[in-house]
Tab-separated table of C-alpha atoms in Angstrom:
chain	number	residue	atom	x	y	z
A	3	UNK	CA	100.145	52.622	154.148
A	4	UNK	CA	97.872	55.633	153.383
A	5	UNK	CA	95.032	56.254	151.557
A	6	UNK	CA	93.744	59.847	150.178
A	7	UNK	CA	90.067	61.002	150.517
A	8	UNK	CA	87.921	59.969	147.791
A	9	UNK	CA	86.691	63.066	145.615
A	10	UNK	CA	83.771	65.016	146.273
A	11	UNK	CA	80.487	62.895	144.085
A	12	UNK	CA	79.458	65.649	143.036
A	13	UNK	CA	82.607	66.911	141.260
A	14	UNK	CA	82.471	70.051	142.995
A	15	UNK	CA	78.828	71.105	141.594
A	16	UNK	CA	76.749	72.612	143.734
A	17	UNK	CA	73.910	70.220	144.388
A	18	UNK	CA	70.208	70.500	143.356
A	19	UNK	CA	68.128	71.161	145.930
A	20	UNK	CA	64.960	68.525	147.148
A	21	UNK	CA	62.118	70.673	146.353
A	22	UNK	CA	64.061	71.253	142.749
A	23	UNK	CA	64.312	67.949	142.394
A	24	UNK	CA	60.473	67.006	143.317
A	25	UNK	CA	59.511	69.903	140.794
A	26	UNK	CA	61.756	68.132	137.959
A	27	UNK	CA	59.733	64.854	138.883
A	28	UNK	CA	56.714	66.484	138.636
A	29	UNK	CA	56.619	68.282	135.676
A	30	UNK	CA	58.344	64.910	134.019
A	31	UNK	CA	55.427	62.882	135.206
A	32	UNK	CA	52.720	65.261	133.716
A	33	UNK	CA	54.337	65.081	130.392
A	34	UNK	CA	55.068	60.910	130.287
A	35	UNK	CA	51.322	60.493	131.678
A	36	UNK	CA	50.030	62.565	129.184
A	37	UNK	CA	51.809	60.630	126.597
A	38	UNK	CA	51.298	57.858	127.853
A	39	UNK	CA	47.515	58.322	127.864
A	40	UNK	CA	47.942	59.405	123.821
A	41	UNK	CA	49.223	56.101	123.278
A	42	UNK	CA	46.747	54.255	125.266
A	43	UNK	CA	48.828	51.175	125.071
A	44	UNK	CA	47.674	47.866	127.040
A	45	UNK	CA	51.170	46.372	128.270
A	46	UNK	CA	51.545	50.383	129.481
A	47	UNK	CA	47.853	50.998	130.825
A	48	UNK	CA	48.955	47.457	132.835
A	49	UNK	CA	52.218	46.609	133.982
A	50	UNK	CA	53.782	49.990	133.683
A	51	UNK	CA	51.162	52.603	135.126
A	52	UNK	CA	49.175	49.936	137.091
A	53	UNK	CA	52.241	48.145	137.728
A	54	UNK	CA	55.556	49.971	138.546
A	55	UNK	CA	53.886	53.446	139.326
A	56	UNK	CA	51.457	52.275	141.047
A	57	UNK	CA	53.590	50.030	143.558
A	58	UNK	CA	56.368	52.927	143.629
A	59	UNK	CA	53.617	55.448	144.306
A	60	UNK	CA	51.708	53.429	147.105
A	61	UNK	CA	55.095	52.855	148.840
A	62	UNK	CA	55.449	56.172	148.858
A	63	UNK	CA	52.655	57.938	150.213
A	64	UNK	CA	52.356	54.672	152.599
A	65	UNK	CA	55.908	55.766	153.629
A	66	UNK	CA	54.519	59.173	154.738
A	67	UNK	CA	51.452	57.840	156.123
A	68	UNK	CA	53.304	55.512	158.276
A	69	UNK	CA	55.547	58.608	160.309
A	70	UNK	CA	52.104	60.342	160.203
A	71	UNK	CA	50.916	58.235	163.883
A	72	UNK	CA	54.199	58.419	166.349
A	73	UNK	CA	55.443	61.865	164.706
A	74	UNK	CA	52.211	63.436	165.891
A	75	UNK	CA	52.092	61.496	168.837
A	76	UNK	CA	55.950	62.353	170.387
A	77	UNK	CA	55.525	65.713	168.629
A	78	UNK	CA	52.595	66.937	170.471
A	79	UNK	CA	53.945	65.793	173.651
A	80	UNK	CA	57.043	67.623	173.256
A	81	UNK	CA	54.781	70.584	172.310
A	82	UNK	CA	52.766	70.485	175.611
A	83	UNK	CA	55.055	70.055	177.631
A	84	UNK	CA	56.940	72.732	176.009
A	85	UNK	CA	54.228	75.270	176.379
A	86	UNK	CA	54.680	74.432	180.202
A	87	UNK	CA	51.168	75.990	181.161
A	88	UNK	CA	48.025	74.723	180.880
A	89	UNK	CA	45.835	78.167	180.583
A	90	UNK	CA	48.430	78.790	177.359
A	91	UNK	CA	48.009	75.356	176.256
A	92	UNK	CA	43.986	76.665	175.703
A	93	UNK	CA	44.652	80.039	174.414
A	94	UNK	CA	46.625	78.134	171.739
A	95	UNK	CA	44.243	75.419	171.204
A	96	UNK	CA	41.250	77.706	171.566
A	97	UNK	CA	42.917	80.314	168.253
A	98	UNK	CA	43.555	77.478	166.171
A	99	UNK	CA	40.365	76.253	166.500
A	100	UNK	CA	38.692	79.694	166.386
A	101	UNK	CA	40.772	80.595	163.049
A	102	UNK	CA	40.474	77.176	161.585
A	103	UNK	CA	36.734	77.346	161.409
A	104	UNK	CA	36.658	80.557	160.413
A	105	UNK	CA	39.124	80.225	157.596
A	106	UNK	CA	37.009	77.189	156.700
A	107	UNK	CA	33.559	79.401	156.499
A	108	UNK	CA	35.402	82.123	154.601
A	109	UNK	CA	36.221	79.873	152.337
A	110	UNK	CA	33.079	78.164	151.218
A	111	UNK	CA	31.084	81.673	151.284
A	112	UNK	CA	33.472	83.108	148.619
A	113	UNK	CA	33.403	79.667	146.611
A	114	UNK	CA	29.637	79.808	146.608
A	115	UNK	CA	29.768	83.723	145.796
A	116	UNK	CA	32.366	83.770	142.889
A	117	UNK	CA	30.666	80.344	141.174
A	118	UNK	CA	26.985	82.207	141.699
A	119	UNK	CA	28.251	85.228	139.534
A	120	UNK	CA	30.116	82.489	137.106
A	121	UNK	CA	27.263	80.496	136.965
A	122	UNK	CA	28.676	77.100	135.772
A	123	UNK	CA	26.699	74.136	134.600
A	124	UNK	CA	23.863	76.042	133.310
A	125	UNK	CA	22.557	74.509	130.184
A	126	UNK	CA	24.820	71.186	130.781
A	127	UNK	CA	23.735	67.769	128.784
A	128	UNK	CA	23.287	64.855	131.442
A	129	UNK	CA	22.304	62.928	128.495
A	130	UNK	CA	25.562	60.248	128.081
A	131	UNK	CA	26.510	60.208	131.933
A	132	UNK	CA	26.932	57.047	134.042
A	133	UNK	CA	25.624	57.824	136.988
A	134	UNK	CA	24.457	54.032	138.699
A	135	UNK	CA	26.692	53.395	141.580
A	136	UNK	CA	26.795	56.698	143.379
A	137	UNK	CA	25.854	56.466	146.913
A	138	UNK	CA	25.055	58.514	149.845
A	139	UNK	CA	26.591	59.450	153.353
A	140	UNK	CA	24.521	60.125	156.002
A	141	UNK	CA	25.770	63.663	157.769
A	142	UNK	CA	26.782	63.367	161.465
A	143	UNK	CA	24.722	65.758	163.770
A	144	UNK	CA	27.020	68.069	165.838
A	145	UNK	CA	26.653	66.081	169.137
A	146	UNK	CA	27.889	62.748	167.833
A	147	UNK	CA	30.908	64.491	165.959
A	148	UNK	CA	32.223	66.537	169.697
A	149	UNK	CA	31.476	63.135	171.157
A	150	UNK	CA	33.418	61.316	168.642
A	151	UNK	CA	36.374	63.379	169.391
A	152	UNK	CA	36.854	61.027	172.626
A	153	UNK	CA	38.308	57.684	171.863
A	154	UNK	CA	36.709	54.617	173.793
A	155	UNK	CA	39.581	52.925	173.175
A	156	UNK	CA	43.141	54.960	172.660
A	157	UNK	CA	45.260	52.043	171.349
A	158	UNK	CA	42.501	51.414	168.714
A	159	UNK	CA	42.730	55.080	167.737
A	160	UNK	CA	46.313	54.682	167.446
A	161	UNK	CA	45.916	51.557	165.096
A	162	UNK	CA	43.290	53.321	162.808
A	163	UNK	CA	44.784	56.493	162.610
A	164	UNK	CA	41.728	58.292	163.862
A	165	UNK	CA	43.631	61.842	164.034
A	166	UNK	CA	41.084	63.493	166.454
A	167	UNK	CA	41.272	61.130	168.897
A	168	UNK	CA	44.787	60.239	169.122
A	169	UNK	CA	45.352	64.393	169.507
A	170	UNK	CA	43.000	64.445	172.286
A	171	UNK	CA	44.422	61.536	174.058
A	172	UNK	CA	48.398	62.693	173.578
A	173	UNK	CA	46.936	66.446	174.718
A	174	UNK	CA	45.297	64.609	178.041
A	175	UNK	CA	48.880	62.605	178.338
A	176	UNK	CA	50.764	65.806	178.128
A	177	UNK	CA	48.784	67.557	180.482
A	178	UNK	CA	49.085	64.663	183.119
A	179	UNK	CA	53.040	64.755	182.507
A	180	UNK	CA	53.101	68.416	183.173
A	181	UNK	CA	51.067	67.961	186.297
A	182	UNK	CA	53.242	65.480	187.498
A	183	UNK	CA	56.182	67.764	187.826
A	184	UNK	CA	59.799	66.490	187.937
A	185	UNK	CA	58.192	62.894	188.421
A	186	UNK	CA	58.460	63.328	184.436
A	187	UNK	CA	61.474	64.640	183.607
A	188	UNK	CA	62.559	60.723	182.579
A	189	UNK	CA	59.310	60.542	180.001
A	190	UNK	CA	59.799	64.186	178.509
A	191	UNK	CA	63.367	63.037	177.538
A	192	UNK	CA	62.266	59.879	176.055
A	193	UNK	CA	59.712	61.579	173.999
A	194	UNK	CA	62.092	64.304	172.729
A	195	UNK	CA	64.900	61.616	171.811
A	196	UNK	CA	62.331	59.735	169.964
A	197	UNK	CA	60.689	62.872	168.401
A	198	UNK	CA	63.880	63.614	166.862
A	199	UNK	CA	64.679	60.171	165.764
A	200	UNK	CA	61.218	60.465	163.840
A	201	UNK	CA	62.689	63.353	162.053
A	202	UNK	CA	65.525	61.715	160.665
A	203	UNK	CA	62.808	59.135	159.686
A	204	UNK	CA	61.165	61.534	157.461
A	205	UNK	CA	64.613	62.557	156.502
A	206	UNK	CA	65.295	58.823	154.896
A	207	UNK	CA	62.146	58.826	153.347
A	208	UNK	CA	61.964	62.003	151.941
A	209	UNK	CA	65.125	61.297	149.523
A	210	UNK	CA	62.940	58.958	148.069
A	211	UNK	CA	60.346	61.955	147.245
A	212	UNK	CA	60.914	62.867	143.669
A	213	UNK	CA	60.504	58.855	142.534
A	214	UNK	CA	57.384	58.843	144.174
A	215	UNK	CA	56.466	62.261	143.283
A	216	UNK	CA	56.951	60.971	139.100
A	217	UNK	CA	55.220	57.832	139.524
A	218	UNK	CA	51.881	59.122	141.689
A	219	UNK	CA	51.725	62.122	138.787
A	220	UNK	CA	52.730	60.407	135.506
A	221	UNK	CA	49.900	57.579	137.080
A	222	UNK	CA	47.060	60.471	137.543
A	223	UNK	CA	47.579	61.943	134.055
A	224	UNK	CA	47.675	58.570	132.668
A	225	UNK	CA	44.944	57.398	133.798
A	226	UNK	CA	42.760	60.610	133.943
A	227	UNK	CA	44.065	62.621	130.756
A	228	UNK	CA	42.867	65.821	129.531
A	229	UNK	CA	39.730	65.096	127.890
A	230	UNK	CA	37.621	64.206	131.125
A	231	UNK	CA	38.343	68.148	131.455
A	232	UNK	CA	36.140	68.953	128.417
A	233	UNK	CA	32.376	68.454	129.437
A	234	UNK	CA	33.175	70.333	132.676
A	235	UNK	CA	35.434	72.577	132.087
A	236	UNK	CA	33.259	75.401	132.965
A	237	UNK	CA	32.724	74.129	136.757
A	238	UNK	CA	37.038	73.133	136.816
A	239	UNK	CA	37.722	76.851	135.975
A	240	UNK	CA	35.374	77.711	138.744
A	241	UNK	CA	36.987	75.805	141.162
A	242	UNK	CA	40.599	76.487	140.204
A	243	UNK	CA	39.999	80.671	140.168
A	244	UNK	CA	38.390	80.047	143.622
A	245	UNK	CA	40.864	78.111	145.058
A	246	UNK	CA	43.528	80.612	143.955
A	247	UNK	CA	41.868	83.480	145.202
A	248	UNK	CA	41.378	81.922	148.464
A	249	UNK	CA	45.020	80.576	148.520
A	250	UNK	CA	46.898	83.927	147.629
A	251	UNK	CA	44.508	86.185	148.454
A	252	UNK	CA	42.180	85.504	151.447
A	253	UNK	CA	44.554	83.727	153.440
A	254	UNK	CA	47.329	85.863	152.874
A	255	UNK	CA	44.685	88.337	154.039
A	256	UNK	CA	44.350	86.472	157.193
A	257	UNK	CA	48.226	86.424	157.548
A	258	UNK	CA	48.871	89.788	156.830
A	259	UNK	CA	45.888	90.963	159.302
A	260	UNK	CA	46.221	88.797	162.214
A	261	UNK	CA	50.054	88.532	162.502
A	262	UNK	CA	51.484	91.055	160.139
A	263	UNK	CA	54.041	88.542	158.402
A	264	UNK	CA	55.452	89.342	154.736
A	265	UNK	CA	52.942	87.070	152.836
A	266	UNK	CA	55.641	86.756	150.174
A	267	UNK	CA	58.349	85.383	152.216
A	268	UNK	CA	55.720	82.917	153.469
A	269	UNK	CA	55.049	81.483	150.245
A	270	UNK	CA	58.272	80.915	149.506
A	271	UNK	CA	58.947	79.072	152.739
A	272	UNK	CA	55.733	76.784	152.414
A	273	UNK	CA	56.262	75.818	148.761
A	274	UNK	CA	58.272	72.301	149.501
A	275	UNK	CA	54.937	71.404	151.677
A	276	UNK	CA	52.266	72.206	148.813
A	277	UNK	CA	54.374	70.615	146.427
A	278	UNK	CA	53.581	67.550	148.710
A	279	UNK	CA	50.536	68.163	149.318
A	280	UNK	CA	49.967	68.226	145.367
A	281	UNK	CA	52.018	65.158	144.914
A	282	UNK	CA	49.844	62.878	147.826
A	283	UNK	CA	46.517	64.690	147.553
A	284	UNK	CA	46.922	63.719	151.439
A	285	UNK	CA	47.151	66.469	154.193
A	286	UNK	CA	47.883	63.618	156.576
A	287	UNK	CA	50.572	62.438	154.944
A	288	UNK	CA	51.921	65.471	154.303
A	289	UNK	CA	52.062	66.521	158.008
A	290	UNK	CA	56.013	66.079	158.493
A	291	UNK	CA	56.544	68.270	155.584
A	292	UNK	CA	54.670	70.835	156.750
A	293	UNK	CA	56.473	70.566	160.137
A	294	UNK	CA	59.521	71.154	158.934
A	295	UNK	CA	58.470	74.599	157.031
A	296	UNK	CA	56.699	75.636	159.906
A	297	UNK	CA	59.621	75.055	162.421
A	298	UNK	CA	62.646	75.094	160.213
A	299	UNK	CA	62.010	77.380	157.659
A	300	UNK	CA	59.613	80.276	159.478
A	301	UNK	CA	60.921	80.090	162.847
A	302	UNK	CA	57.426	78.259	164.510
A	303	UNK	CA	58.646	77.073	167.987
A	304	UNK	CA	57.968	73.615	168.161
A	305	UNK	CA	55.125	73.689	171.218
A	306	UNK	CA	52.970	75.180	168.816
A	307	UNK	CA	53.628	74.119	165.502
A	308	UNK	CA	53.646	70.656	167.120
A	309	UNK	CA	49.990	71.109	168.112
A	310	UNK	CA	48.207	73.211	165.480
A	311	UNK	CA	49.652	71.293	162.072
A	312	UNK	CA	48.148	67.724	162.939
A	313	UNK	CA	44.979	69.410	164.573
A	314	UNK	CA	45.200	71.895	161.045
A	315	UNK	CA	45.447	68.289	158.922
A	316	UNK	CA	42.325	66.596	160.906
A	317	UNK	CA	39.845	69.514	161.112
A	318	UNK	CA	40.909	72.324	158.199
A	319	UNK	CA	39.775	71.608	155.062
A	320	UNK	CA	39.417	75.246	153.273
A	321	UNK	CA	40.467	74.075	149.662
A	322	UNK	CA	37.707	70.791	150.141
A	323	UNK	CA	35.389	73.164	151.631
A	324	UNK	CA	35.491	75.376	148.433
A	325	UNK	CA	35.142	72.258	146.275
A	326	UNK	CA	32.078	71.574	147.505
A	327	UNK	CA	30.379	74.812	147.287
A	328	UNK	CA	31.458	75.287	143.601
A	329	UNK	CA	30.765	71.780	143.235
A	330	UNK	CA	26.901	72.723	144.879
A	331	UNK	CA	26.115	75.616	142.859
A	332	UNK	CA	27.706	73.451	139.833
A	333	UNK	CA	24.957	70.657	140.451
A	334	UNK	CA	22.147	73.049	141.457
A	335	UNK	CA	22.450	74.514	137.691
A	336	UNK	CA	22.928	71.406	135.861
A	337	UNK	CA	19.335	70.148	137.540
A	338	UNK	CA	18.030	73.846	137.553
A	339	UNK	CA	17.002	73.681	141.369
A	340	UNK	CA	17.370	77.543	143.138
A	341	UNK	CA	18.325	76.699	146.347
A	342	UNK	CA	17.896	80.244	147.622
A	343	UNK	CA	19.839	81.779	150.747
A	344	UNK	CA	18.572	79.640	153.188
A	345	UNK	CA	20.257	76.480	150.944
A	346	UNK	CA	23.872	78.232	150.777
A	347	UNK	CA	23.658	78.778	154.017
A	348	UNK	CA	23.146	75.326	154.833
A	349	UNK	CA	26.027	74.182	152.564
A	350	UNK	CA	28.233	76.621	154.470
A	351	UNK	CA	27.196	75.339	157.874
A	352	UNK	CA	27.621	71.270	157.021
A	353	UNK	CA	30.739	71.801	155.216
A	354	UNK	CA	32.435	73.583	158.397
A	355	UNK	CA	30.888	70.464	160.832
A	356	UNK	CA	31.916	67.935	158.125
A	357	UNK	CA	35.497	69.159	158.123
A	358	UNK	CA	35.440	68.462	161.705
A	359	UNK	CA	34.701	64.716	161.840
A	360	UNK	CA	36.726	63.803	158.206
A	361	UNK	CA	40.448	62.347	157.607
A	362	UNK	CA	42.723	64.231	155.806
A	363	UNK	CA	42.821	61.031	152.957
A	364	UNK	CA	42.533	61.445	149.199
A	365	UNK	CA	39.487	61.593	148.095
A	366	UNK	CA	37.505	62.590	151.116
A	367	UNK	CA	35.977	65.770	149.584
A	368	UNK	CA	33.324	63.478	147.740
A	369	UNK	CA	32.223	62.076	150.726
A	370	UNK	CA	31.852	65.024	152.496
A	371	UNK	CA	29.941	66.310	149.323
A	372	UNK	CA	27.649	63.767	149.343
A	373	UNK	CA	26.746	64.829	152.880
A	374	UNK	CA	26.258	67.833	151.483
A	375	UNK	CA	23.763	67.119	148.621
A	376	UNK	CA	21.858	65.222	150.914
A	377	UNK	CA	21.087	68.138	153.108
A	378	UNK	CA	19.687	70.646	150.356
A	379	UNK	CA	17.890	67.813	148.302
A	380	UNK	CA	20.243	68.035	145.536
A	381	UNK	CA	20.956	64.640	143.831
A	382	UNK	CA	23.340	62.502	145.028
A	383	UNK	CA	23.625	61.002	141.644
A	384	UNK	CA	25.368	64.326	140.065
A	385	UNK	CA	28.716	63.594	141.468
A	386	UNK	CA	29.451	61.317	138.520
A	387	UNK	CA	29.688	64.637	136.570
A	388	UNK	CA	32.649	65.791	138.337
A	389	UNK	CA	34.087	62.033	139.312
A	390	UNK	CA	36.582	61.579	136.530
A	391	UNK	CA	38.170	65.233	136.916
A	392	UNK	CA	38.566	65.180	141.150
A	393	UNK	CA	41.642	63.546	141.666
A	394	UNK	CA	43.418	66.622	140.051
A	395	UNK	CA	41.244	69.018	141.720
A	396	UNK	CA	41.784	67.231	145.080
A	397	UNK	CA	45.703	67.782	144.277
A	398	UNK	CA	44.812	71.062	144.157
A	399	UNK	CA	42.650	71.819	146.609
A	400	UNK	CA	45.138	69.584	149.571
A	401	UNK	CA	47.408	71.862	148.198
A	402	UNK	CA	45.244	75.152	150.181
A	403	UNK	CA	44.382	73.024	152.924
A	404	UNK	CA	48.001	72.589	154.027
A	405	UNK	CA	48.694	76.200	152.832
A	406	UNK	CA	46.210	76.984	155.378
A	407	UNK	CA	47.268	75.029	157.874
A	408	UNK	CA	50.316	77.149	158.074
A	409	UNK	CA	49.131	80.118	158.141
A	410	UNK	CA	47.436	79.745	161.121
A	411	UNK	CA	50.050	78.499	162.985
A	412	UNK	CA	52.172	81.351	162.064
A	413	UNK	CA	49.242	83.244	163.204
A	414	UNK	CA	49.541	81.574	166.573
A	415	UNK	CA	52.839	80.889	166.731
A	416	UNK	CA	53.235	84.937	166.254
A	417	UNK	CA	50.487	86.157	168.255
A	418	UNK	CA	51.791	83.967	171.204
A	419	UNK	CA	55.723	85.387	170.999
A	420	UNK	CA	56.501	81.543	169.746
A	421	UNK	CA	58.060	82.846	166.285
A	422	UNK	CA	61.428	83.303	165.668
A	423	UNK	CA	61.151	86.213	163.040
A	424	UNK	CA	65.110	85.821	162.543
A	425	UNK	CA	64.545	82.746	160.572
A	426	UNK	CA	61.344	83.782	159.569
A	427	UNK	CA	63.289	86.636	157.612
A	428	UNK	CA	66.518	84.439	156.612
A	429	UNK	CA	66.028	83.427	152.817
A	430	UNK	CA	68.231	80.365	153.608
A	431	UNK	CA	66.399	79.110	156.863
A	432	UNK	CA	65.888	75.442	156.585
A	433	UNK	CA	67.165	74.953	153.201
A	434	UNK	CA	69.803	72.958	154.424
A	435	UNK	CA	67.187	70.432	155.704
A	436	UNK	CA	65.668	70.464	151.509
A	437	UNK	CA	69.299	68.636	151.377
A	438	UNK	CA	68.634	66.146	154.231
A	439	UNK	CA	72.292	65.732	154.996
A	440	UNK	CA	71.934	62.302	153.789
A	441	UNK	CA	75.056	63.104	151.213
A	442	UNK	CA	76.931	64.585	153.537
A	443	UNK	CA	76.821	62.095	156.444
A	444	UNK	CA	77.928	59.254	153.594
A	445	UNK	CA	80.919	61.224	152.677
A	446	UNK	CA	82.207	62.438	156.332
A	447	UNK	CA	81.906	58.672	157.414
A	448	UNK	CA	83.572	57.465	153.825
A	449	UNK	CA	86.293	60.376	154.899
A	450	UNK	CA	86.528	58.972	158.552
A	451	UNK	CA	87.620	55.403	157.054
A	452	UNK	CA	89.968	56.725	154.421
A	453	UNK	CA	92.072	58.345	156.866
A	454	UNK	CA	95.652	56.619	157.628
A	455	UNK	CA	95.389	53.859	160.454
């Protein structure tokens, strides 16, 4: 008896690619949450929004989170012992970090320039505004956020996620495998079978993307809305025109001038990351997204990408970084305090250490505003202004940070002879990947039992 190979699912149609499909999901979640908050209906406030999309959207980004740990870890082992040599392994580690705090600087100068000349919150009403439960953070000094960076305990960084740490630790692993020689030939081949088995990880989750991409969105607008934009619309303007500026404008400076890549065809390569990054509001758990457009779809050889995404995730923060000096000159206005050059300054300086020592985690900007604050005797209590509208902005703004992450490690990656510009310069470079194969492996093992026997 024989059997015939079932038909194609897809009738022959060419299929629609992930990052279409997450866009779809996105723009349909923007339009149900905001009618959704229009109707304002309890059984829908409750067992739909803080129900179903809140489960679906917790799975989700817990999905990501959870690859986030042994990706990084077998990752950045393959990477160093990749780069084979230990003086390159610092040149790379010592340009990321040089270009990462630089792009971080940049950043907040121009935000604190561009919302000076805008000048918003002047003349603001704080009459109306809840503003009891707003706390504090003390800001780290410099030596206890270097000596941080050393865990006492590795396996408890690796339980907590404390990104710093577990990079230093795999970084002093790798090095000791290198130095070991051929003793760790076994080891190196574990870790590369089990970084690519954490790639088809992220494969499998990702095809759940655009159902957690609807439910995290259609939940923000729900709950959020577009009146909380109103009363501060002036200081959201602010920060969107200076995030924009620094995302397709000073860093694709930065590209252009340190590496000489097409800033255009970059874009379009990192686009399936900041859709993510958008989606999560979470450069941590966007870190195997932005892997793959590094490596896959620009050509970054693995040894460096490996390295400089996680370490770009833990320590680069330009689109927070930006929040908070808008956010700054936003407050200083509303309470009519000059804080003079000496203050900006000071906001410039604590937001570049406080990117250092904070997790890439939604929602982190306000604490490392209230840091901030703190420091140029601004209020603490003025961050209720701005609390209702800063999970969209921190969509936004994780959006640049990622954005920047990859530009410097095409800056690196380029600068050290680790970028293939072939694929850099191939259109359809990793779009196969956007597919994740899942389809196709279904249907060649369906096809494999349907033959005769």
């Amino acid at each position: 008896m024989t059997t015939t190979t079932p038909p194609h699912p897809s009738g022959g149609r060419k299929k629609i690619s992930l990052t279409a499909q997450i866009m779809f999901a996105m723009v349909a979640g923007i339009i149900v949450g905001v009618i959704f908050n229009a109707i304002d209906s309890s059984f829908i406030n409750t067992q739909i929004v803080g129900g179903l999309f809140a489960m679906v959207g917790k799975m989700f980004v817990n999905a990501l989170k959870m690859l986030v740990v042994p990706l990084v870890f077998f990752s950045l082992i393959c990477g160093v012992t990749g780069i084979g040599d230990i003086r390159i392994l610092g040149r790379v580690g010592g340009k990321s970090f040089g270009l990462y705090m630089l792009t971080t600087a940049v950043a907040i100068a121009v935000a604190i320039l561009i919302a000076t000349l805008i000048g918003p919150g002047k003349g603001f009403d704080m009459a109306g505004v809840d503003t009891s439960g707003i706390t504090g953070k003390e800001a780290p000094s410099v030596w206890d956020v270097f000596a941080g960076i050393v865990p006492t305990n590795p396996v408890a960084a690796f339980a907590n996620g404390e990104m710093l740490q577990i990079i230093f630790y795999t970084i002093i692993l790798g090095i000791a495998v290198l130095m070991l020689g051929h003793q760790s030939k076994g080891f190196v081949e574990a870790s590369e079978y089990m970084n690519e088995v954490m790639m088809k990880i992220v494969a499998i989750v990702m095809a759940a993307a655009p159902i957690g991409v609807f439910a995290l969105i259609a939940k923000t607008f729900t709950e959020q809305g577009i009146d909380l934009f109103v009363p501060v619309l002036a200081y959201v303007l602010t920060l969107i025109f200076a995030l924009m500026l620094h995302l397709f404008g000073t860093l694709m400076i930065f590209l252009k001038v340190f590496s000489g890549l097409n800033p255009i065809t970059f874009m379009r390569k990192i686009r399936p990351a900041q859709i993510f990054a958008f989606s999560t509001a979470s450069s941590n758990a966007t870190i195997p997204v932005t892997l793959r457009c590094v490596t896959e779809r620009m050509g970054a050889k693995n040894s460096v990408a490996s390295f400089c995404i996680p370490f770009g995730a833990t320590i680069n923060m330009d689109g927070t970084a930006i929040m908070q000096g808008v956010a700054t000159v936003f407050l200083a206005n509303v309470y009519g305090i000059d804080l003079g050059l000496g203050g900006y300054l000071t906001v410039i300086a604590m937001a570049v250490l406080a990117s250092i020592g904070t997790a890439g985690v939604p929602g982190v900007g306000l604490v490392m505003l209230t840091m901030v604050l703190s420091q140029v005797g601004l209020p603490i209590e003025g961050i209720a202004l701005i609390l209702g509208v800063d999970r969209l902005m921190d969509m936004i703004r994780t959006a640049v940070n990622i954005t920047g992450d990859a530009v410097v490690t095409a800056i690196v990656a380029k600068t050290e002879g680790q970028l293939d510009m072939d694929v850099f310069n191939d259109p359809n470079a990793g779009t196969a990947s956007d597919d994740l194969d899942i389809d196709e492996a279904a249907e060649e093992e369906l096809a494999r039992y349907a033959k005769p026997h």
